[in-house]
């Protein structure tokens, strides 16, 4: 497969985050200068939907939207809490209405941090919300952009159980053995720039390059803890993978971009 437009593809960002409100134009310019050909912009809460759609329309030659409900939400006071069925009900129609515009259903998934899921009922509702979004993605013939913090093995098991067809597991922090179960299902894994300061080298080493893509998860998961991340840093992930795999950065960029187009076919519309 040859891309019409060569470049990095950032498969998971949150560019509609308020941390980019004051300089989004500069951030996009930096991405272009760094060789980013496309970036996927994910929602977390229902409030993000219009923001993400508007941003991606404004920069339609480089940004593509992903709409979905994250397992962790915020209440009116900004406190984090577990997703509810009401959160999902608020957005199903919006996802369906924009199905021809979006690249994936996401960000969806499970997050079993103790403070988010203090008891079994919280885990059950997360599974229920994920199941509904897997079914919606299948109905709309769209891939999933998936979160799995503190729930790597459980998320892969749930995706298999719910019949997920096309999956990106972003910033996977589970065991490499759990990741291999996802590889067996044909899932892809994206690597953020924070890889340079974490202990996930074993994961990068074991994942086959044909199942890997790049991401930043900006504004989080940057190479320096606490500093705002942005798509221009996606090359850090590329260079790290190249070093671990004994490949050239150019090879990694080419293969991961091909993988991204395979996983997210609608990227072809902007890679002209």
Short mmCIF file of C-alpha atoms in Angstrom, two decimals:
data_model
loop_
_atom_site.label_atom_id
_atom_site.label_comp_id
_atom_site.label_asym_id
_atom_site.label_seq_id
_atom_site.Cartn_x
_atom_site.Cartn_y
_atom_site.Cartn_z
CA UNK A 1 0.00 0.00 0.00
CA UNK A 2 1.36 3.44 -0.86
CA UNK A 3 0.05 6.57 0.84
CA UNK A 4 -0.93 9.49 -1.35
CA UNK A 5 0.56 11.82 1.25
CA UNK A 6 3.56 10.64 3.22
CA UNK A 7 3.81 11.47 6.90
CA UNK A 8 3.16 10.44 10.47
CA UNK A 9 -0.37 9.59 11.56
CA UNK A 10 -1.28 10.43 15.15
CA UNK A 11 -4.02 7.90 15.92
CA UNK A 12 -5.21 9.34 19.23
CA UNK A 13 -5.36 12.99 20.35
CA UNK A 14 -7.54 15.32 22.39
CA UNK A 15 -6.87 18.53 20.49
CA UNK A 16 -10.24 19.99 21.51
CA UNK A 17 -8.99 20.07 25.12
CA UNK A 18 -9.00 23.51 26.74
CA UNK A 19 -5.20 23.36 27.04
CA UNK A 20 -5.08 24.11 23.30
CA UNK A 21 -7.64 26.92 23.28
CA UNK A 22 -5.08 29.73 23.14
CA UNK A 23 -2.74 28.38 20.45
CA UNK A 24 -4.39 25.62 18.44
CA UNK A 25 -3.29 27.25 15.16
CA UNK A 26 0.36 27.10 16.25
CA UNK A 27 -0.04 23.49 17.42
CA UNK A 28 -1.44 22.50 14.02
CA UNK A 29 1.37 24.37 12.24
CA UNK A 30 3.94 22.58 14.41
CA UNK A 31 2.36 19.26 13.50
CA UNK A 32 2.54 19.99 9.79
CA UNK A 33 6.18 21.14 10.06
CA UNK A 34 7.05 17.93 11.92
CA UNK A 35 5.59 15.81 9.12
CA UNK A 36 2.23 14.86 10.63
CA UNK A 37 -0.12 14.03 7.75
CA UNK A 38 -3.21 13.29 9.85
CA UNK A 39 -4.41 13.17 13.45
CA UNK A 40 -7.49 11.59 14.99
CA UNK A 41 -9.29 13.75 17.55
CA UNK A 42 -11.26 11.82 20.20
CA UNK A 43 -14.09 12.85 22.50
CA UNK A 44 -14.37 11.98 26.19
CA UNK A 45 -17.62 13.57 27.39
CA UNK A 46 -20.86 14.58 25.62
CA UNK A 47 -19.73 18.21 25.86
CA UNK A 48 -16.75 17.40 23.64
CA UNK A 49 -18.83 16.40 20.63
CA UNK A 50 -19.51 19.85 19.12
CA UNK A 51 -15.98 21.00 19.98
CA UNK A 52 -14.33 18.08 18.21
CA UNK A 53 -16.60 18.28 15.17
CA UNK A 54 -16.04 22.00 14.81
CA UNK A 55 -12.26 21.70 15.19
CA UNK A 56 -12.02 18.90 12.64
CA UNK A 57 -14.14 20.87 10.19
CA UNK A 58 -11.86 23.88 10.62
CA UNK A 59 -8.74 21.79 9.90
CA UNK A 60 -10.32 19.18 7.65
CA UNK A 61 -7.12 18.54 5.69
CA UNK A 62 -5.32 17.10 8.73
CA UNK A 63 -7.83 16.34 11.53
CA UNK A 64 -10.50 13.64 11.61
CA UNK A 65 -13.03 13.15 14.43
CA UNK A 66 -13.75 10.12 16.61
CA UNK A 67 -16.95 10.25 18.67
CA UNK A 68 -17.56 8.10 21.73
CA UNK A 69 -18.04 8.07 25.50
CA UNK A 70 -15.04 7.46 27.74
CA UNK A 71 -15.39 5.24 30.83
CA UNK A 72 -14.34 8.18 33.06
CA UNK A 73 -16.49 11.32 33.13
CA UNK A 74 -16.57 14.55 35.18
CA UNK A 75 -19.44 15.87 37.29
CA UNK A 76 -20.58 19.50 37.36
CA UNK A 77 -17.78 20.29 39.85
CA UNK A 78 -15.10 18.77 37.66
CA UNK A 79 -14.70 15.70 39.85
CA UNK A 80 -13.93 12.44 38.02
CA UNK A 81 -16.54 9.70 38.19
CA UNK A 82 -17.54 6.50 36.45
CA UNK A 83 -19.52 6.75 33.22
CA UNK A 84 -23.30 6.25 33.47
CA UNK A 85 -25.94 5.00 31.07
CA UNK A 86 -27.25 8.58 30.87
CA UNK A 87 -23.91 9.75 29.48
CA UNK A 88 -24.21 7.22 26.67
CA UNK A 89 -27.88 7.99 26.01
CA UNK A 90 -26.97 11.64 25.44
CA UNK A 91 -24.74 10.88 22.47
CA UNK A 92 -25.93 7.80 20.58
CA UNK A 93 -28.01 9.89 18.18
CA UNK A 94 -25.10 12.27 17.60
CA UNK A 95 -22.76 9.40 16.75
CA UNK A 96 -25.28 7.96 14.31
CA UNK A 97 -26.00 11.37 12.77
CA UNK A 98 -22.28 11.97 12.14
CA UNK A 99 -21.38 8.43 11.12
CA UNK A 100 -20.31 9.53 7.66
CA UNK A 101 -17.87 12.09 9.10
CA UNK A 102 -16.11 10.15 11.84
CA UNK A 103 -13.06 7.91 11.61
CA UNK A 104 -13.94 5.72 14.59
CA UNK A 105 -16.15 5.34 17.65
CA UNK A 106 -13.98 6.57 20.49
CA UNK A 107 -12.69 7.13 22.98
CA UNK A 108 -14.42 4.13 24.56
CA UNK A 109 -13.27 1.37 26.89
CA UNK A 110 -12.76 0.35 30.50
CA UNK A 111 -10.93 2.09 33.35
CA UNK A 112 -10.68 0.03 36.52
CA UNK A 113 -8.67 2.43 38.67
CA UNK A 114 -9.97 1.90 42.24
CA UNK A 115 -11.05 5.52 42.62
CA UNK A 116 -13.22 5.20 39.47
CA UNK A 117 -14.61 1.74 40.16
CA UNK A 118 -14.83 1.38 43.95
CA UNK A 119 -17.26 -1.53 43.63
CA UNK A 120 -18.46 -4.11 41.12
CA UNK A 121 -21.47 -2.07 40.01
CA UNK A 122 -19.18 0.58 38.50
CA UNK A 123 -17.32 -2.05 36.49
CA UNK A 124 -20.64 -3.48 35.33
CA UNK A 125 -21.88 -0.15 34.01
CA UNK A 126 -18.58 0.44 32.19
CA UNK A 127 -18.92 -2.95 30.53
CA UNK A 128 -22.51 -2.18 29.58
CA UNK A 129 -21.57 1.18 28.03
CA UNK A 130 -18.65 -0.41 26.18
CA UNK A 131 -20.85 -3.24 24.87
CA UNK A 132 -23.36 -0.75 23.49
CA UNK A 133 -20.62 1.20 21.72
CA UNK A 134 -19.07 -1.95 20.26
CA UNK A 135 -22.46 -2.86 18.86
CA UNK A 136 -22.91 0.66 17.52
CA UNK A 137 -19.50 0.59 15.84
CA UNK A 138 -20.33 -2.75 14.23
CA UNK A 139 -23.68 -1.40 13.04
CA UNK A 140 -22.00 1.66 11.49
CA UNK A 141 -19.04 -0.37 10.17
CA UNK A 142 -16.57 1.77 12.10
CA UNK A 143 -13.45 0.85 14.11
CA UNK A 144 -13.06 1.50 17.84
CA UNK A 145 -10.51 3.76 19.56
CA UNK A 146 -10.14 2.10 22.96
CA UNK A 147 -8.98 3.07 26.47
CA UNK A 148 -7.95 0.30 28.89
CA UNK A 149 -6.26 1.86 31.91
CA UNK A 150 -5.78 -0.61 34.79
CA UNK A 151 -7.92 -3.02 32.77
CA UNK A 152 -5.81 -4.28 29.89
CA UNK A 153 -6.66 -7.95 30.14
CA UNK A 154 -10.30 -7.25 31.02
CA UNK A 155 -10.74 -4.85 28.11
CA UNK A 156 -9.41 -7.30 25.55
CA UNK A 157 -11.61 -10.05 27.00
CA UNK A 158 -14.65 -7.74 26.84
CA UNK A 159 -13.95 -6.69 23.26
CA UNK A 160 -13.72 -10.34 22.23
CA UNK A 161 -16.90 -11.19 24.14
CA UNK A 162 -18.83 -8.28 22.60
CA UNK A 163 -17.74 -9.09 19.05
CA UNK A 164 -15.54 -6.06 18.32
CA UNK A 165 -14.27 -6.26 14.75
CA UNK A 166 -11.74 -3.48 14.30
CA UNK A 167 -9.86 -2.16 17.32
CA UNK A 168 -7.12 0.25 18.35
CA UNK A 169 -5.93 -0.17 21.94
CA UNK A 170 -4.31 3.14 22.75
CA UNK A 171 -1.55 3.61 25.34
CA UNK A 172 -1.95 0.02 26.53
CA UNK A 173 -0.46 -0.41 30.01
CA UNK A 174 -1.26 -4.09 30.47
CA UNK A 175 1.07 -7.06 30.34
CA UNK A 176 2.64 -8.01 26.99
CA UNK A 177 0.99 -11.43 27.35
CA UNK A 178 -2.42 -9.72 27.47
CA UNK A 179 -1.52 -7.64 24.42
CA UNK A 180 -0.71 -10.83 22.54
CA UNK A 181 -4.31 -11.95 23.08
CA UNK A 182 -5.36 -8.78 21.29
CA UNK A 183 -2.86 -9.39 18.51
CA UNK A 184 -4.43 -12.81 17.98
CA UNK A 185 -7.75 -11.02 17.38
CA UNK A 186 -6.20 -8.63 14.85
CA UNK A 187 -6.22 -5.60 17.15
CA UNK A 188 -3.76 -2.73 16.78
CA UNK A 189 -1.79 -0.94 19.50
CA UNK A 190 -0.65 2.70 19.51
CA UNK A 191 2.46 3.95 21.26
CA UNK A 192 2.61 7.45 22.84
CA UNK A 193 5.74 9.59 23.43
CA UNK A 194 5.58 8.80 27.16
CA UNK A 195 7.11 5.45 26.18
CA UNK A 196 10.53 7.06 26.69
CA UNK A 197 9.88 7.40 30.44
CA UNK A 198 7.80 4.29 31.19
CA UNK A 199 8.62 0.62 31.59
CA UNK A 200 6.80 -0.58 28.48
CA UNK A 201 9.85 -1.44 26.37
CA UNK A 202 8.92 -5.14 26.65
CA UNK A 203 5.55 -4.35 25.08
CA UNK A 204 7.13 -2.52 22.15
CA UNK A 205 9.63 -5.35 21.74
CA UNK A 206 6.96 -8.05 21.60
CA UNK A 207 4.33 -6.30 19.51
CA UNK A 208 4.74 -7.07 15.80
CA UNK A 209 5.39 -3.91 13.78
CA UNK A 210 2.45 -4.78 11.52
CA UNK A 211 0.15 -4.30 14.53
CA UNK A 212 1.56 -0.98 15.71
CA UNK A 213 0.59 2.63 15.07
CA UNK A 214 1.64 5.97 16.56
CA UNK A 215 -0.21 8.31 18.92
CA UNK A 216 0.38 11.21 21.28
CA UNK A 217 -2.81 11.21 23.41
CA UNK A 218 -2.08 14.93 23.68
CA UNK A 219 -2.23 16.96 25.82
CA UNK A 220 -1.28 14.01 28.06
CA UNK A 221 1.38 11.29 27.82
CA UNK A 222 4.19 13.50 26.60
CA UNK A 223 7.90 12.66 26.78
CA UNK A 224 8.30 14.88 29.86
CA UNK A 225 5.86 14.24 32.70
CA UNK A 226 3.65 17.22 33.45
CA UNK A 227 4.40 19.07 30.21
CA UNK A 228 1.72 19.55 27.56
CA UNK A 229 2.05 17.08 24.73
CA UNK A 230 1.16 17.79 21.08
CA UNK A 231 1.07 15.92 17.73
CA UNK A 232 4.54 17.13 16.70
CA UNK A 233 5.90 14.76 19.36
CA UNK A 234 4.60 11.69 17.54
CA UNK A 235 8.02 11.35 15.93
CA UNK A 236 9.41 10.56 19.41
CA UNK A 237 7.26 7.43 19.47
CA UNK A 238 8.43 6.54 15.97
CA UNK A 239 12.12 6.95 16.85
CA UNK A 240 11.73 4.90 20.04
CA UNK A 241 10.05 2.02 18.21
CA UNK A 242 12.76 2.13 15.55
CA UNK A 243 15.49 1.88 18.17
CA UNK A 244 13.86 -1.05 19.99
CA UNK A 245 13.01 -2.89 16.77
CA UNK A 246 16.36 -2.27 15.07
CA UNK A 247 14.66 -0.47 12.19
CA UNK A 248 15.06 2.96 10.65
CA UNK A 249 12.62 5.70 11.69
CA UNK A 250 11.61 6.00 8.02
CA UNK A 251 10.60 2.32 7.96
CA UNK A 252 8.59 2.67 11.15
CA UNK A 253 6.86 5.81 9.89
CA UNK A 254 5.92 4.12 6.61
CA UNK A 255 4.66 0.89 8.18
CA UNK A 256 2.74 2.50 11.03
CA UNK A 257 1.07 4.91 8.61
CA UNK A 258 0.07 2.03 6.37
CA UNK A 259 -1.30 0.23 9.42
CA UNK A 260 -3.28 3.33 10.41
CA UNK A 261 -4.92 3.55 6.97
CA UNK A 262 -5.74 -0.14 7.14
CA UNK A 263 -7.37 0.31 10.55
CA UNK A 264 -9.04 3.66 9.76
CA UNK A 265 -9.94 3.56 6.05
CA UNK A 266 -11.47 7.03 6.09
CA UNK A 267 -7.99 8.50 6.51
CA UNK A 268 -7.66 8.01 2.76
CA UNK A 269 -10.00 10.95 2.26
CA UNK A 270 -7.46 13.43 3.65
CA UNK A 271 -4.23 11.70 2.62
CA UNK A 272 -4.34 13.23 -0.85
#
